[in-house]
Short mmCIF file of C-alpha atoms in Angstrom, two decimals:
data_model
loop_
_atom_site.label_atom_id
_atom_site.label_comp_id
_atom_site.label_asym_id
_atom_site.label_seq_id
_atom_site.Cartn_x
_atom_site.Cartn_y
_atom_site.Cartn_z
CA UNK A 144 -48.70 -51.30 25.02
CA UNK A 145 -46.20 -48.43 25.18
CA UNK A 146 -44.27 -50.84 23.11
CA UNK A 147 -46.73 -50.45 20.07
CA UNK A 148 -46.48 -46.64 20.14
CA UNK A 149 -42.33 -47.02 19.44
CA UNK A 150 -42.88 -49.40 17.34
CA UNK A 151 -45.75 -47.29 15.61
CA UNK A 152 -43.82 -44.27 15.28
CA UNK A 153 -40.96 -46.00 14.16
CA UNK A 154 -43.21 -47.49 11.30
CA UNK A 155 -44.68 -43.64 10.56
CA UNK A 156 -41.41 -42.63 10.06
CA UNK A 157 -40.45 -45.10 7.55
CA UNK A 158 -43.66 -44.44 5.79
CA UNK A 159 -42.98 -40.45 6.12
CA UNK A 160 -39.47 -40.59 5.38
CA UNK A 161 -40.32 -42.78 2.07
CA UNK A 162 -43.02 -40.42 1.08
CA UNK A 163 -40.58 -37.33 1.45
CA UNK A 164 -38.16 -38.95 -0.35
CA UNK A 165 -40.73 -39.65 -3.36
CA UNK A 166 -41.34 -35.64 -2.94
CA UNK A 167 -37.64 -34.75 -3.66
CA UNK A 168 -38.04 -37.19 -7.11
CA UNK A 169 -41.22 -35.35 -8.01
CA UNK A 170 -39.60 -32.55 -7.62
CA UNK A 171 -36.80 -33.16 -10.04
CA UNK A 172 -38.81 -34.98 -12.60
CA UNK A 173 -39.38 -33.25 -15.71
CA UNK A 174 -42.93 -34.16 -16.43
CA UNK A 175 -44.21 -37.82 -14.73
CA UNK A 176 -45.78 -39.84 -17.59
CA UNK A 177 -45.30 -43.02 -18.88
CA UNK A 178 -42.71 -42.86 -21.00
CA UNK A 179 -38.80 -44.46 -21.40
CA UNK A 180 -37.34 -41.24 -20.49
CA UNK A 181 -39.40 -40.96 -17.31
CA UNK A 182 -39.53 -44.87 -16.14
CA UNK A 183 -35.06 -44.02 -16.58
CA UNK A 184 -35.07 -41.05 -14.82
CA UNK A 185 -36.89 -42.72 -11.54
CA UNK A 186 -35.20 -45.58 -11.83
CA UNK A 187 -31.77 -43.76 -11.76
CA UNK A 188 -33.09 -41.88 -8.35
CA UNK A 189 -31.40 -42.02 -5.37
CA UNK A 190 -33.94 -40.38 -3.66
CA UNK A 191 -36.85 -43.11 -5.13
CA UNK A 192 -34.79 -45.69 -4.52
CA UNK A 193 -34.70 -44.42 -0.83
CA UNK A 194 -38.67 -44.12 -1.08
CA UNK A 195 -38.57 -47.86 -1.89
CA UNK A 196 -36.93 -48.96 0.80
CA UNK A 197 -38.24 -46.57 3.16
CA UNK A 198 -42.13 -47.56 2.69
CA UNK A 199 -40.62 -51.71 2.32
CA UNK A 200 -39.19 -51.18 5.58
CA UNK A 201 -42.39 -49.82 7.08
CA UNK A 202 -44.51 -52.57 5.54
CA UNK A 203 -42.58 -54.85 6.94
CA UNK A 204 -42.70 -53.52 10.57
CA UNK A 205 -46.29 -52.90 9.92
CA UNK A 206 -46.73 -56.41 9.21
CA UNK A 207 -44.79 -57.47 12.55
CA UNK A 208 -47.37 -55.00 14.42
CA UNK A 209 -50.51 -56.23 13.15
CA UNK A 210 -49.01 -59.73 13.73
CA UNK A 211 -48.60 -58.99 17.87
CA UNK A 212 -51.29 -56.71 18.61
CA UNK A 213 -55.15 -56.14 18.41
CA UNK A 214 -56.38 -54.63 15.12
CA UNK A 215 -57.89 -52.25 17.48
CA UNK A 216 -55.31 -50.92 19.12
CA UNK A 217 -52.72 -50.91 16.00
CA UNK A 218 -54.66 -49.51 13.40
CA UNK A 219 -54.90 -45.77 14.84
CA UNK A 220 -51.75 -46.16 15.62
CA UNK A 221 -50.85 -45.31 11.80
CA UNK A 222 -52.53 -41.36 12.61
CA UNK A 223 -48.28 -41.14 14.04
CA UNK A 224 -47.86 -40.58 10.55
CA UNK A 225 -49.87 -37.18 10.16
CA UNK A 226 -47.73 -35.40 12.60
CA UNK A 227 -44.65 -37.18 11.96
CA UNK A 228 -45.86 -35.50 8.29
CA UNK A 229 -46.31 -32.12 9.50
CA UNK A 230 -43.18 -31.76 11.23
CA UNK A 231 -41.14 -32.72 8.05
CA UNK A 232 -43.36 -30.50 5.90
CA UNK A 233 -42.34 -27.49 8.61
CA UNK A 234 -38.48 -28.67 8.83
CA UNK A 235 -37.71 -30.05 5.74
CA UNK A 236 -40.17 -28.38 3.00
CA UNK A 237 -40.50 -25.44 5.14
CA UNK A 238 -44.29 -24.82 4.65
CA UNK A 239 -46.01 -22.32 7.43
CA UNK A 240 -47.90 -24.34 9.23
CA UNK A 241 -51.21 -22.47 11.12
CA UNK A 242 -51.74 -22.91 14.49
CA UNK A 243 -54.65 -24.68 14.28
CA UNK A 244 -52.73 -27.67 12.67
CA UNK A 245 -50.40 -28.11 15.57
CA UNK A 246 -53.89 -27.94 17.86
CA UNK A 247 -55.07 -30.67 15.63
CA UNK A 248 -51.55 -33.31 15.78
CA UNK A 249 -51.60 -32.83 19.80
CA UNK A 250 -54.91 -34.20 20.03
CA UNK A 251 -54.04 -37.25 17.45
CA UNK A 252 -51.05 -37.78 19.51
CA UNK A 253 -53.40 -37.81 23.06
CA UNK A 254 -55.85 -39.68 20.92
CA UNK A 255 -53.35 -42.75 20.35
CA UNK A 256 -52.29 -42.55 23.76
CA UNK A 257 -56.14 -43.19 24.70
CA UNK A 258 -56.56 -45.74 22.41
CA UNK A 259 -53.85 -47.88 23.81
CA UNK A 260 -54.85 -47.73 27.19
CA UNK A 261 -56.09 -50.92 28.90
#
């Protein structure tokens, strides 16, 4: 089963890269709305292009997990994702991050580890 957790963290950090990537478009967009001038402006992204194929990528893994293991055992397997999140928030975006928080991933992370037992 230690096999799902790589392959579960690999999976959070396509979905975690993709979602920071979609961050650094928001960021540069001038106002999101449905217009020509928008719909160009995301289109021409790097960075949400990179989103795209980040979160593809981790669909597709995701799909290979739920194909070889129990729903039970993959499923909370995706909580990876929330502390894969709050390390890029603290590296990349550079948000303080209480103490509390960190409390909070270390238990998700022992909390997968339990849930993958036999």
């Amino acid at each position: 089963m230690y096999k799902l957790i790589l392959l579960s963290v690999v999976q959070s950090a396509l979905l975690v890269a993709g979602q920071m990537f979609l961050k650094f478009t928001m960021n540069k967009i001038d106002k999101l709305a449905f217009t020509w001038h928008c719909i160009k402006q995301l289109l021409t992204d790097l960075n949400f292009l990179l989103c795209g194929l980040c979160m593809g990528g981790g669909s597709i893994l995701w799909f290979y997990i739920l194909r070889k293991y129990p729903f039970s055992a993959a499923y909370p397997m995706i909580s990876f994702s929330y502390v894969l999140g709050l390390i890029v928030a603290a590296v990349v975006f550079k948000e303080h991050i209480p103490a509390i928080r960190y409390i909070g991933v270390a238990l998700i992370i022992l909390g997968a580890i339990l849930v993958v037992q036999k």
